[in-house]
Coordinates of C-alpha atoms in Angstrom, one line a residue:
Chain A
M1 CA -18.0 -7.6 35.4
L2 CA -17.9 -7.9 31.7
S3 CA -15.6 -10.5 30.2
E4 CA -13.1 -9.3 27.6
F5 CA -14.9 -10.6 24.7
E6 CA -18.4 -9.2 25.8
L7 CA -16.7 -5.9 26.3
I8 CA -15.3 -5.9 22.7
S9 CA -18.6 -7.2 21.3
R10 CA -20.9 -4.6 23.1
Y11 CA -19.0 -1.5 22.6
F12 CA -16.6 -1.9 19.7
T13 CA -18.2 -4.3 17.2
R14 CA -20.5 -2.8 14.6
P15 CA -21.9 -4.0 11.3
M16 CA -19.5 -3.5 8.6
A17 CA -20.1 -0.5 6.2
P18 CA -21.2 -1.5 2.7
D19 CA -18.2 0.5 1.1
S20 CA -15.8 -0.8 3.6
R21 CA -12.2 -1.3 2.7
A22 CA -11.9 -4.0 5.4
A23 CA -12.6 -7.5 4.3
L24 CA -12.5 -8.7 7.9
G25 CA -13.2 -6.4 10.9
V26 CA -12.7 -7.1 14.7
G27 CA -12.8 -10.8 15.4
D28 CA -10.1 -12.6 13.5
D29 CA -6.5 -13.0 14.2
C30 CA -5.9 -10.1 11.7
A31 CA -8.0 -7.6 10.0
L32 CA -7.6 -7.5 6.3
L33 CA -7.1 -4.0 4.5
T34 CA -7.3 -3.2 0.7
P35 CA -5.9 0.0 -0.3
A36 CA -7.3 1.2 -3.6
P37 CA -5.2 1.2 -6.6
G38 CA -2.5 3.9 -7.0
M39 CA -2.7 4.7 -3.3
Q40 CA 0.1 4.4 -0.7
L41 CA -1.0 3.6 2.8
A42 CA -0.1 6.2 5.4
V43 CA 0.2 4.7 8.9
S44 CA 0.5 6.4 12.2
T45 CA 0.6 5.3 15.8
D46 CA 0.3 7.1 19.1
M47 CA 0.0 6.0 22.8
L48 CA -1.8 8.2 25.4
V49 CA -1.2 7.5 29.0
E50 CA -3.4 8.6 32.0
G51 CA -1.8 11.5 34.1
R52 CA 0.5 12.3 31.1
H53 CA -1.4 13.1 28.1
F54 CA -4.8 13.4 30.0
F55 CA -6.0 14.0 33.4
P56 CA -7.0 11.1 35.8
H57 CA -10.8 10.8 35.7
A58 CA -10.9 12.8 32.4
D59 CA -14.4 12.7 30.8
P60 CA -14.4 9.5 28.7
H61 CA -16.5 10.8 25.9
A62 CA -14.0 13.6 25.1
L63 CA -11.1 11.3 25.6
G64 CA -12.5 8.9 23.1
H65 CA -12.6 11.9 20.8
K66 CA -9.3 13.1 21.5
C67 CA -7.3 9.8 21.2
L68 CA -8.5 9.3 17.6
A69 CA -8.4 13.0 16.7
V70 CA -4.6 13.1 17.5
N71 CA -4.0 10.4 15.1
L72 CA -6.2 11.7 12.5
S73 CA -4.2 14.9 12.8
D74 CA -1.1 12.9 11.7
L75 CA -2.8 11.7 8.8
A76 CA -4.1 15.4 7.9
A77 CA -0.3 16.3 8.1
M78 CA 0.5 13.8 5.3
G79 CA -2.7 14.7 3.1
A80 CA -4.2 11.4 3.6
Q81 CA -7.7 10.3 3.7
P82 CA -8.6 8.2 6.8
I83 CA -9.9 4.8 6.2
A84 CA -9.3 2.5 9.4
F85 CA -8.0 2.3 12.8
T86 CA -6.9 -0.3 15.4
L87 CA -7.4 0.5 19.1
A88 CA -5.3 -1.2 21.9
F89 CA -6.0 -0.2 25.4
A90 CA -5.4 -1.3 29.0
L91 CA -7.8 -0.1 31.6
P92 CA -8.1 -0.9 35.4
E93 CA -11.4 -2.5 35.1
A94 CA -14.0 -2.9 32.5
R95 CA -16.7 -0.4 33.7
E96 CA -19.6 0.1 31.5
D97 CA -20.1 3.9 32.7
W98 CA -16.5 4.5 31.3
L99 CA -16.6 2.1 28.3
A100 CA -20.0 3.4 27.0
P101 CA -19.1 7.2 26.6
F102 CA -15.5 6.4 25.6
S103 CA -16.8 4.3 22.6
Q104 CA -19.3 6.9 21.6
G105 CA -16.9 9.6 21.6
L106 CA -14.4 7.7 19.7
L107 CA -16.8 6.1 17.0
K108 CA -18.6 9.5 16.5
L109 CA -15.4 11.1 15.2
A110 CA -14.6 7.9 13.5
D111 CA -17.8 7.9 11.5
E112 CA -17.5 11.7 10.7
H113 CA -14.1 10.8 8.9
G114 CA -15.3 7.3 7.4
C115 CA -12.7 5.7 9.4
E116 CA -13.3 2.3 10.3
L117 CA -12.4 0.3 13.5
I118 CA -10.9 -2.9 12.2
G119 CA -9.1 -4.5 15.0
G120 CA -8.0 -4.2 18.6
D121 CA -6.7 -5.5 21.9
T122 CA -8.0 -4.9 25.4
T123 CA -6.3 -5.7 28.7
K124 CA -6.2 -5.1 32.3
G125 CA -3.7 -2.3 33.3
P126 CA -3.0 1.4 34.0
L127 CA -5.2 3.5 31.8
T128 CA -3.5 3.5 28.4
I129 CA -4.7 3.9 24.9
S130 CA -2.9 3.1 21.7
I131 CA -4.4 3.7 18.3
T132 CA -2.8 3.2 14.8
V133 CA -4.7 4.8 12.0
F134 CA -4.4 4.1 8.4
G135 CA -5.1 6.4 5.6
E136 CA -4.7 6.6 1.7
V137 CA -2.7 9.2 -0.3
P138 CA -2.0 9.0 -4.1
F139 CA 1.5 8.0 -4.8
T140 CA 4.1 11.1 -4.8
Q141 CA 1.3 13.3 -3.3
A142 CA 1.9 12.8 0.4
L143 CA 2.8 16.1 2.3
R144 CA 6.3 15.1 3.7
R145 CA 8.4 16.9 6.4
D146 CA 11.5 16.9 4.2
A147 CA 9.9 18.9 1.3
A148 CA 10.1 22.7 2.3
R149 CA 12.3 24.7 -0.1
D150 CA 13.9 28.1 0.4
G151 CA 11.3 31.0 -0.4
D152 CA 8.3 28.9 0.9
D153 CA 5.7 30.5 2.7
I154 CA 5.1 29.2 6.1
W155 CA 1.4 28.7 6.9
I156 CA -0.6 27.8 10.1
S157 CA -4.2 26.5 10.0
G158 CA -6.7 27.8 12.7
T159 CA -5.5 29.0 15.9
L160 CA -2.6 28.2 18.4
G161 CA -2.4 28.3 22.3
D162 CA -5.7 28.0 23.7
A163 CA -5.1 24.4 24.9
R164 CA -1.9 25.6 26.3
L165 CA -3.7 28.4 28.1
A166 CA -6.2 25.9 29.5
L167 CA -3.3 23.6 30.8
A168 CA -1.9 26.6 32.6
G169 CA -5.2 27.2 34.2
Y170 CA -5.5 23.6 35.5
R171 CA -1.8 23.8 36.7
K172 CA -2.6 27.0 38.5
E173 CA 0.3 28.5 36.6
L174 CA -1.9 31.4 35.6
P175 CA -5.0 32.8 37.5
L176 CA -7.9 32.2 34.9
D177 CA -11.5 32.8 35.8
A178 CA -13.8 30.1 35.3
A179 CA -15.3 31.1 32.0
T180 CA -11.9 31.7 30.4
L181 CA -10.7 28.3 31.5
H182 CA -13.9 26.6 30.4
A183 CA -13.6 28.4 26.9
A184 CA -10.0 27.4 26.6
A185 CA -10.5 24.0 27.8
A186 CA -12.9 23.1 24.9
R187 CA -10.0 23.5 22.6
M188 CA -7.8 21.2 24.7
H189 CA -10.3 18.4 25.2
Q190 CA -11.8 18.4 21.7
P191 CA -9.3 19.1 19.1
T192 CA -10.3 19.2 15.4
P193 CA -7.9 17.2 13.2
R194 CA -7.6 19.1 9.9
V195 CA -8.1 16.1 7.6
A196 CA -10.1 18.1 4.9
L197 CA -7.3 20.7 4.7
G198 CA -4.7 18.2 4.4
I199 CA -6.3 16.6 1.5
A200 CA -7.2 19.9 -0.2
L201 CA -3.2 20.8 0.2
R202 CA -2.1 17.9 -2.1
G203 CA -0.1 19.2 -5.1
I204 CA -0.1 22.6 -3.5
A205 CA 1.8 22.5 -0.2
H206 CA 5.5 21.3 -0.1
A207 CA 5.9 20.2 3.5
A208 CA 3.5 19.8 6.4
I209 CA 3.5 18.7 10.0
D210 CA 0.9 18.8 12.6
V211 CA 1.3 20.9 15.4
S212 CA 1.3 18.8 18.6
D213 CA 4.5 19.4 20.8
G214 CA 4.5 23.4 20.1
L215 CA 4.9 25.1 16.8
A216 CA 8.5 26.1 17.3
G217 CA 9.6 22.5 17.9
D218 CA 7.5 21.0 15.2
L219 CA 8.4 23.6 12.5
G220 CA 11.9 22.6 13.7
H221 CA 11.4 19.1 12.4
I222 CA 10.4 20.4 9.0
L223 CA 13.7 22.7 9.0
A224 CA 15.9 19.9 10.1
R225 CA 14.6 17.3 7.6
S226 CA 14.5 19.6 4.6
R227 CA 17.8 21.1 5.6
V228 CA 16.6 24.7 5.6
G229 CA 16.0 27.5 8.0
A230 CA 13.3 30.1 8.5
R231 CA 12.2 33.4 9.5
L232 CA 9.0 33.3 11.8
D233 CA 6.8 36.3 12.5
V234 CA 5.6 35.6 16.0
D235 CA 3.2 38.5 16.3
A236 CA 1.5 37.1 13.0
L237 CA 0.8 33.8 14.6
P238 CA -2.8 33.1 15.1
A239 CA -3.7 33.2 18.8
G240 CA -6.9 31.2 19.9
P241 CA -10.0 33.3 20.7
V242 CA -9.2 33.0 24.6
L243 CA -5.6 33.5 24.3
R244 CA -6.0 36.5 22.2
T245 CA -7.5 38.4 25.2
Q246 CA -4.3 37.8 27.2
A247 CA -1.0 39.9 27.4
Q248 CA 1.5 39.9 24.6
T249 CA 4.3 37.8 26.3
L250 CA 1.8 35.0 27.0
R251 CA 0.5 35.2 23.4
R252 CA 3.8 34.9 22.1
T253 CA 4.9 32.1 24.3
F254 CA 1.8 29.9 24.1
T255 CA 1.4 30.5 20.3
L256 CA 5.1 29.5 19.7
S257 CA 5.4 26.5 22.1
G258 CA 2.2 25.7 23.4
G259 CA 1.5 22.1 22.4
D260 CA -1.7 20.2 22.0
D261 CA -3.0 22.5 19.1
Y262 CA -3.5 19.7 16.5
E263 CA -3.2 22.5 13.6
L264 CA -1.2 22.1 10.5
C265 CA 2.0 23.9 9.8
F266 CA 2.7 23.8 6.2
T267 CA 5.1 25.4 3.7
A268 CA 4.0 26.2 0.0
P269 CA 5.5 28.5 -2.8
Q270 CA 4.5 32.1 -2.9
S271 CA 3.2 31.6 -6.2
R272 CA 0.6 29.3 -4.9
R273 CA -0.9 31.7 -2.3
E274 CA -4.2 31.9 -4.1
Q275 CA -4.6 28.2 -4.3
V276 CA -3.6 27.8 -0.6
L277 CA -6.5 30.2 0.4
A278 CA -8.8 28.4 -1.9
A279 CA -7.9 25.1 -0.3
A280 CA -8.4 26.4 3.1
E281 CA -11.8 27.9 2.0
Q282 CA -12.9 24.7 0.6
A283 CA -11.8 22.8 3.8
G284 CA -13.7 25.6 6.0
V285 CA -10.7 26.6 8.2
D286 CA -8.8 29.8 8.2
V287 CA -5.1 29.8 7.3
T288 CA -2.5 32.4 8.4
R289 CA 0.6 33.1 6.7
A290 CA 3.5 34.0 9.3
G291 CA 7.1 33.3 7.9
V292 CA 9.2 32.2 5.0
I293 CA 11.6 29.4 4.7
E294 CA 15.2 30.5 4.0
S295 CA 18.3 28.5 3.0
M296 CA 20.3 29.6 6.3
P297 CA 19.6 26.8 8.8
G298 CA 18.0 27.6 12.2
L299 CA 14.8 29.3 13.4
R300 CA 14.8 33.2 13.4
L301 CA 11.8 34.7 15.4
V302 CA 10.9 38.3 14.7
D303 CA 8.3 40.7 15.8
A304 CA 5.7 42.6 14.1
G305 CA 8.4 45.1 13.2
G306 CA 10.8 42.6 11.9
E307 CA 13.1 42.9 15.0
P308 CA 14.7 39.8 16.5
L309 CA 12.8 38.2 19.5
D310 CA 14.7 36.1 21.9
L311 CA 12.1 33.7 23.3
A312 CA 14.1 30.4 23.5
P313 CA 11.1 28.2 22.9
S314 CA 11.3 24.6 24.1
S315 CA 9.5 21.8 22.6
F316 CA 7.6 19.3 24.7
D317 CA 9.6 16.4 25.6
H318 CA 8.0 13.3 27.0
F319 CA 11.0 12.1 29.0
S320 CA 12.7 15.2 30.1
S321 CA 9.6 17.1 31.4
Chain B
M1 CA 18.6 11.1 30.6
L2 CA 18.1 10.6 27.0
S3 CA 15.5 12.9 25.2
E4 CA 12.7 11.1 23.4
F5 CA 14.1 12.1 20.0
E6 CA 17.6 11.0 20.9
L7 CA 16.1 7.6 22.3
I8 CA 14.1 6.8 19.2
S9 CA 17.1 7.9 17.0
R10 CA 19.6 5.7 18.9
Y11 CA 17.8 2.6 19.2
F12 CA 15.0 2.4 16.7
T13 CA 16.1 4.3 13.7
R14 CA 17.9 2.1 10.9
P15 CA 18.7 2.6 7.5
M16 CA 16.0 1.6 5.2
A17 CA 16.3 -1.8 3.4
P18 CA 16.9 -1.5 -0.3
D19 CA 13.8 -3.6 -0.9
S20 CA 11.7 -1.7 1.6
R21 CA 7.7 -1.5 1.0
A22 CA 8.0 1.7 3.2
A23 CA 8.5 4.9 1.2
L24 CA 9.1 6.7 4.7
G25 CA 10.2 5.1 7.9
V26 CA 10.3 6.6 11.5
G27 CA 10.5 10.3 11.3
D28 CA 7.5 11.8 9.5
D29 CA 3.9 12.2 10.8
C30 CA 3.0 8.9 9.0
A31 CA 4.9 6.1 7.5
L32 CA 3.9 5.3 3.9
L33 CA 3.5 1.8 3.0
T34 CA 2.8 0.1 -0.5
P35 CA 1.3 -3.3 -0.4
A36 CA 2.2 -5.2 -3.6
P37 CA -0.5 -5.6 -6.3
G38 CA -3.0 -8.3 -5.8
M39 CA -2.3 -8.5 -2.0
Q40 CA -4.4 -7.7 0.9
L41 CA -3.0 -6.2 4.1
A42 CA -3.2 -8.3 7.2
V43 CA -3.1 -6.0 10.4
S44 CA -3.1 -7.1 14.0
T45 CA -2.4 -5.2 17.2
D46 CA -1.4 -6.3 20.7
M47 CA -0.8 -4.5 24.0
L48 CA 1.5 -6.0 26.7
V49 CA 1.4 -4.5 30.1
E50 CA 4.1 -5.2 32.9
G51 CA 2.7 -7.5 35.7
R52 CA 0.1 -8.8 33.5
H53 CA 1.8 -10.1 30.3
F54 CA 5.1 -10.2 31.6
F55 CA 6.9 -10.1 35.0
P56 CA 8.1 -6.9 36.5
H57 CA 11.8 -6.6 35.8
A58 CA 11.5 -9.1 32.8
D59 CA 14.6 -9.5 31.0
P60 CA 14.5 -6.8 28.2
H61 CA 16.0 -8.9 25.3
A62 CA 13.5 -11.6 25.7
L63 CA 10.7 -9.0 26.3
G64 CA 11.7 -7.4 22.9
H65 CA 11.4 -10.6 21.1
K66 CA 8.3 -11.8 22.8
C67 CA 6.4 -8.4 21.9
L68 CA 6.9 -8.8 18.4
A69 CA 6.7 -12.8 18.4
V70 CA 3.1 -12.6 19.5
N71 CA 2.0 -10.2 16.8
L72 CA 3.9 -12.2 14.2
S73 CA 1.9 -15.2 15.4
D74 CA -1.3 -13.4 14.4
L75 CA 0.1 -12.8 11.1
A76 CA 1.1 -16.7 10.8
A77 CA -2.7 -17.5 11.7
M78 CA -3.8 -15.7 8.6
G79 CA -1.2 -17.0 6.3
A80 CA 0.3 -13.6 5.8
Q81 CA 3.9 -12.8 5.1
P82 CA 5.1 -9.9 7.6
I83 CA 6.2 -6.7 6.0
A84 CA 6.2 -4.0 8.6
F85 CA 5.2 -2.9 12.1
T86 CA 4.8 0.0 14.4
L87 CA 5.8 0.2 18.0
A88 CA 4.3 2.4 20.7
F89 CA 5.5 2.1 24.2
A90 CA 5.5 3.8 27.5
L91 CA 8.4 3.3 30.0
P92 CA 9.1 4.8 33.4
E93 CA 12.3 6.2 32.4
A94 CA 14.5 6.2 29.1
R95 CA 17.3 3.8 30.6
E96 CA 19.9 2.7 28.1
D97 CA 20.6 -0.6 30.1
W98 CA 16.9 -1.5 29.2
L99 CA 16.6 0.1 25.7
A100 CA 19.6 -1.5 24.3
P101 CA 18.6 -5.1 25.0
F102 CA 14.9 -4.5 24.4
S103 CA 15.5 -3.1 20.8
Q104 CA 18.1 -5.9 20.1
G105 CA 15.7 -8.6 20.9
L106 CA 12.9 -6.9 19.0
L107 CA 14.8 -6.0 15.9
K108 CA 16.8 -9.3 15.6
L109 CA 13.3 -11.2 15.2
A110 CA 12.1 -8.4 13.0
D111 CA 15.1 -9.0 10.7
E112 CA 14.5 -12.6 10.7
H113 CA 11.0 -12.0 9.3
G114 CA 11.9 -9.1 7.1
C115 CA 9.6 -7.0 9.1
E116 CA 10.4 -3.5 9.1
L117 CA 9.9 -0.9 11.9
I118 CA 8.1 1.9 10.2
G119 CA 6.9 4.1 13.1
G120 CA 6.3 4.5 16.6
D121 CA 5.7 6.5 19.7
T122 CA 7.4 6.8 23.1
T123 CA 6.1 8.3 26.3
K124 CA 6.7 8.1 30.0
G125 CA 4.3 6.0 31.8
P126 CA 3.9 2.5 33.2
L127 CA 5.6 -0.2 31.1
T128 CA 3.3 -0.8 28.4
I129 CA 4.2 -2.1 24.8
S130 CA 1.9 -1.8 21.9
I131 CA 2.8 -3.2 18.5
T132 CA 0.6 -3.2 15.1
V133 CA 2.0 -5.5 12.7
F134 CA 1.5 -5.7 8.8
G135 CA 1.6 -8.5 6.3
E136 CA 0.6 -9.3 3.0
V137 CA -1.6 -12.1 1.9
P138 CA -2.9 -12.9 -1.6
F139 CA -6.6 -12.0 -2.1
T140 CA -9.0 -15.0 -1.1
Q141 CA -6.0 -17.0 0.5
A142 CA -6.2 -15.7 4.0
L143 CA -6.7 -18.4 6.7
R144 CA -9.8 -17.2 8.4
R145 CA -11.4 -18.3 11.6
D146 CA -14.8 -18.8 9.9
A147 CA -13.8 -21.3 7.2
A148 CA -13.6 -24.6 9.0
R149 CA -16.0 -27.2 7.5
D150 CA -17.7 -30.5 8.7
G151 CA -15.2 -33.4 8.4
D152 CA -12.0 -31.2 8.6
D153 CA -9.0 -32.5 10.5
I154 CA -8.0 -30.5 13.4
W155 CA -4.1 -29.8 13.2
I156 CA -1.8 -28.4 16.0
S157 CA 1.7 -27.2 15.2
G158 CA 4.6 -27.7 17.5
T159 CA 3.9 -28.5 21.1
L160 CA 1.6 -27.1 23.8
G161 CA 1.7 -26.4 27.4
D162 CA 5.4 -25.7 28.3
A163 CA 4.8 -22.1 28.8
R164 CA 1.9 -22.9 31.2
L165 CA 4.1 -25.3 33.1
A166 CA 6.5 -22.5 33.5
L167 CA 4.0 -20.1 34.8
A168 CA 2.9 -22.8 37.3
G169 CA 6.4 -22.9 38.6
Y170 CA 6.9 -19.3 38.8
R171 CA 3.4 -19.0 40.7
K172 CA 4.4 -22.0 43.0
E173 CA 1.3 -23.7 41.9
L174 CA 3.5 -26.8 41.4
P175 CA 6.8 -27.8 43.0
L176 CA 9.1 -27.7 40.0
D177 CA 12.9 -28.3 40.3
A178 CA 15.1 -25.5 39.0
A179 CA 16.1 -27.4 35.8
T180 CA 12.6 -28.2 34.8
L181 CA 11.3 -24.7 35.4
H182 CA 14.3 -23.3 33.4
A183 CA 13.5 -25.6 30.5
A184 CA 9.9 -24.9 30.4
A185 CA 10.6 -21.1 30.8
A186 CA 12.5 -20.8 27.5
R187 CA 9.3 -21.6 25.8
M188 CA 7.4 -18.9 27.8
H189 CA 9.9 -16.1 27.3
Q190 CA 10.9 -17.0 23.6
P191 CA 7.9 -18.2 21.8
T192 CA 8.5 -19.0 18.0
P193 CA 5.9 -17.5 15.6
R194 CA 4.8 -20.1 13.0
V195 CA 5.2 -17.7 10.1
A196 CA 6.6 -20.1 7.4
L197 CA 4.0 -22.7 8.3
G198 CA 1.1 -20.2 8.0
I199 CA 2.4 -19.2 4.6
A200 CA 2.9 -22.9 3.5
L201 CA -0.6 -23.7 4.4
R202 CA -2.2 -21.1 2.1
G203 CA -4.7 -22.9 -0.2
I204 CA -4.5 -26.1 1.8
A205 CA -5.8 -25.3 5.2
H206 CA -9.4 -23.9 5.7
A207 CA -9.4 -22.1 9.1
A208 CA -6.7 -21.2 11.5
I209 CA -6.0 -19.4 14.8
D210 CA -2.8 -18.9 16.9
V211 CA -2.9 -20.5 20.2
S212 CA -2.3 -17.7 22.8
D213 CA -5.2 -18.1 25.3
G214 CA -5.3 -21.9 25.6
L215 CA -6.3 -24.4 22.8
A216 CA -9.8 -25.0 23.9
G217 CA -10.7 -21.5 24.0
D218 CA -9.1 -20.6 20.8
L219 CA -10.3 -23.6 18.9
G220 CA -13.8 -22.5 20.3
H221 CA -13.5 -19.2 18.3
I222 CA -13.0 -21.3 15.1
L223 CA -16.1 -23.3 16.0
A224 CA -18.2 -20.4 16.9
R225 CA -17.5 -18.3 13.8
S226 CA -17.5 -21.4 11.4
R227 CA -20.8 -22.6 12.9
V228 CA -19.5 -26.0 13.6
G229 CA -18.4 -28.3 16.5
A230 CA -15.5 -30.7 17.1
R231 CA -14.3 -33.9 18.7
L232 CA -10.8 -33.3 20.3
D233 CA -8.5 -36.2 21.3
V234 CA -7.0 -34.7 24.3
D235 CA -4.3 -37.5 24.6
A236 CA -3.3 -37.1 21.1
L237 CA -2.4 -33.2 21.8
P238 CA 1.5 -32.7 21.5
A239 CA 2.6 -31.8 25.0
G240 CA 5.9 -29.7 25.2
P241 CA 9.1 -31.8 26.0
V242 CA 9.0 -30.6 29.5
L243 CA 5.3 -31.1 30.1
R244 CA 5.6 -34.6 28.6
T245 CA 7.3 -35.7 31.7
Q246 CA 4.6 -34.7 34.0
A247 CA 1.4 -36.5 35.2
Q248 CA -1.4 -37.2 32.8
T249 CA -3.8 -34.9 34.5
L250 CA -1.4 -32.1 34.2
R251 CA -0.5 -32.9 30.7
R252 CA -4.3 -32.9 29.8
T253 CA -5.0 -29.6 31.5
F254 CA -2.0 -27.5 30.3
T255 CA -2.2 -28.6 26.6
L256 CA -5.9 -28.0 26.5
S257 CA -6.0 -24.8 28.2
G258 CA -2.5 -23.5 29.0
G259 CA -2.1 -20.3 27.0
D260 CA 1.0 -18.5 25.7
D261 CA 1.8 -21.4 23.3
Y262 CA 1.8 -19.2 20.2
E263 CA 1.3 -22.5 17.9
L264 CA -1.3 -22.6 15.1
C265 CA -4.4 -24.6 15.5
F266 CA -6.0 -25.1 11.9
T267 CA -8.4 -27.2 10.2
A268 CA -7.9 -29.0 6.6
P269 CA -9.9 -31.5 4.6
Q270 CA -8.9 -35.2 5.1
S271 CA -8.0 -35.4 1.6
R272 CA -5.1 -32.8 2.1
R273 CA -3.3 -34.8 4.9
E274 CA -0.3 -35.3 2.6
Q275 CA -0.2 -31.7 1.6
V276 CA -0.5 -30.6 5.2
L277 CA 2.5 -32.8 6.1
A278 CA 4.4 -31.5 3.2
A279 CA 3.7 -27.9 4.3
A280 CA 4.9 -28.6 7.6
E281 CA 8.0 -30.3 6.6
Q282 CA 8.9 -27.2 4.2
A283 CA 8.2 -25.0 7.3
G284 CA 10.4 -27.0 9.5
V285 CA 7.8 -27.7 12.3
D286 CA 5.9 -30.9 13.5
V287 CA 2.2 -30.9 13.1
T288 CA -0.1 -33.2 15.0
R289 CA -3.7 -34.3 14.0
A290 CA -5.8 -34.4 17.2
G291 CA -9.5 -34.1 16.2
V292 CA -12.3 -33.6 13.6
I293 CA -14.7 -31.0 12.8
E294 CA -18.3 -31.9 13.1
S295 CA -21.5 -30.3 12.3
M296 CA -23.0 -30.5 15.8
P297 CA -22.0 -27.5 17.8
G298 CA -19.8 -27.6 20.8
L299 CA -16.3 -29.0 21.7
R300 CA -16.5 -32.7 22.7
L301 CA -13.3 -33.9 24.6
V302 CA -12.2 -37.6 24.5
D303 CA -9.4 -39.6 25.6
A304 CA -7.1 -42.0 23.8
G305 CA -9.9 -44.7 23.9
G306 CA -12.5 -42.3 22.5
E307 CA -14.2 -42.1 25.9
P308 CA -15.7 -38.6 26.9
L309 CA -13.5 -36.4 29.3
D310 CA -15.0 -33.9 31.5
L311 CA -12.2 -31.4 31.7
A312 CA -14.2 -28.0 32.0
P313 CA -11.5 -26.0 30.2
S314 CA -11.4 -22.3 30.5
S315 CA -10.1 -19.7 28.1
F316 CA -7.9 -17.1 29.7
D317 CA -10.0 -13.8 30.1
H318 CA -8.0 -10.6 30.5
F319 CA -10.7 -8.9 32.9
S320 CA -12.2 -11.8 34.9
S321 CA -8.8 -13.3 36.0

């Protein structure tokens, strides 16, 4: 059995990058972080619990990726550039065959985004992972939830619903063949945080949120905080490549309230459509326009023909479900 | 049953302070934090697990205090001024009779230190609390672990060992009477982070660490990172008021390797003794000089007469115990 200090040292201590923003990394009482002049620090924290956010015996490499990805997705939704993160986790025992792939999956994604591990805490306990991530965004350019305006287009990055389709397969809610489940599951286990898109949308988009608990609920947060409403064309929503082959009812339900998508939902003035498309091309991700912000409160769902749809979407709630 | 959003809103959302460093608090994808010019941000994270760091059915008010106190203690050990924290926690169910006192204990201590709750995450799961705390410290003034020098005095704030004595009572390792256990337990459940002392020691102390896993082990981190050794007078260590009434062997063992003390152990040049005492007086806490940093590596324990003591202290390890 490795001791706590050997464990941290072996898998999570690395030489500091020459351009590091951190004056002290893992190994002192605190890490020291120096945001660049003119920048605000964007901070987000998440906790993932075994059996709740991921399956028992989940593949540790994919889990390492996903833990950080969901946090980077929050930075993306603010238009922030990742710079660093802390990692606190409890695990039942310090097993090398779990720690090695977990740290590899985590640090590979961290390196891709120049996001440095600057501190942490490890303890014995039920498998629980908590990450706090730090990013930088220029003053006044953060993409906030409260900034949507009447007349804004509503945009979605990438595709929605494949992660939820995979969950339905695992849960046997739907009879999916192995190939379909496998294809959908890649999306569930390896989400891609839209960091480059969030940064490219600075100064273009008004409001943004990342879609983690289902589009309807997450868009609802933008509406509530911006004190506006929206009309959303459900059939215009970009279904994932696997979900696209499924029946219309399922497509509508899972794009609208699937969860675990980690795409960006953002609003931008109609006058900025060209710039939105250019930002998306620069970031290498498709974006789809699927609705419009209106002054009347509430979320109005319509079909491709503009007729009202009554789908009663529900957001994911961590305590009531 | 409260929903996750009602829960956060009811117990953890508060009006933002007028002098807040946070541009956005709880309720967006990220919080936005603005460190003052010339300041570095000190960041520390901790995870507390029920049954490991606190007893099942621990008093929630005291637990709320302690969760934040242990993190503030890390800031104190860097000489950093607390500014903000994030809170991620899993709990089995959203019970108001737990959440109300927990949030009160937590936010009372936060308010005492001007430390604002800026973000968080709540989920269902085994009771686990993870806090990431942020403080500010002027460039080059952080009290690091690697800055102890040959000839420095070794100082301890407050007293040591009462928390460990309480643990011994709870575990029935020792037959403590109820009054003794009760007195010692206050120290275990309501540690006082030495924030004001840490700040007052900027520019005076060389190295510092907070004593959380036992003095011998924690001082050992200073020695290892500073590449020095030390001679420590075990009988000069400040035993807690309850431990002080116990036998010498117990006093020596529990002051040296008790754990859960949350005092500061720091080093400072002999020429600064007056300034150290003045800083302690300003901070309203006693400090005790109990040893000296030496160039020869290793920790040499001696008794009041200067004779070597063989106590084989062990630090607390979260995986091997």
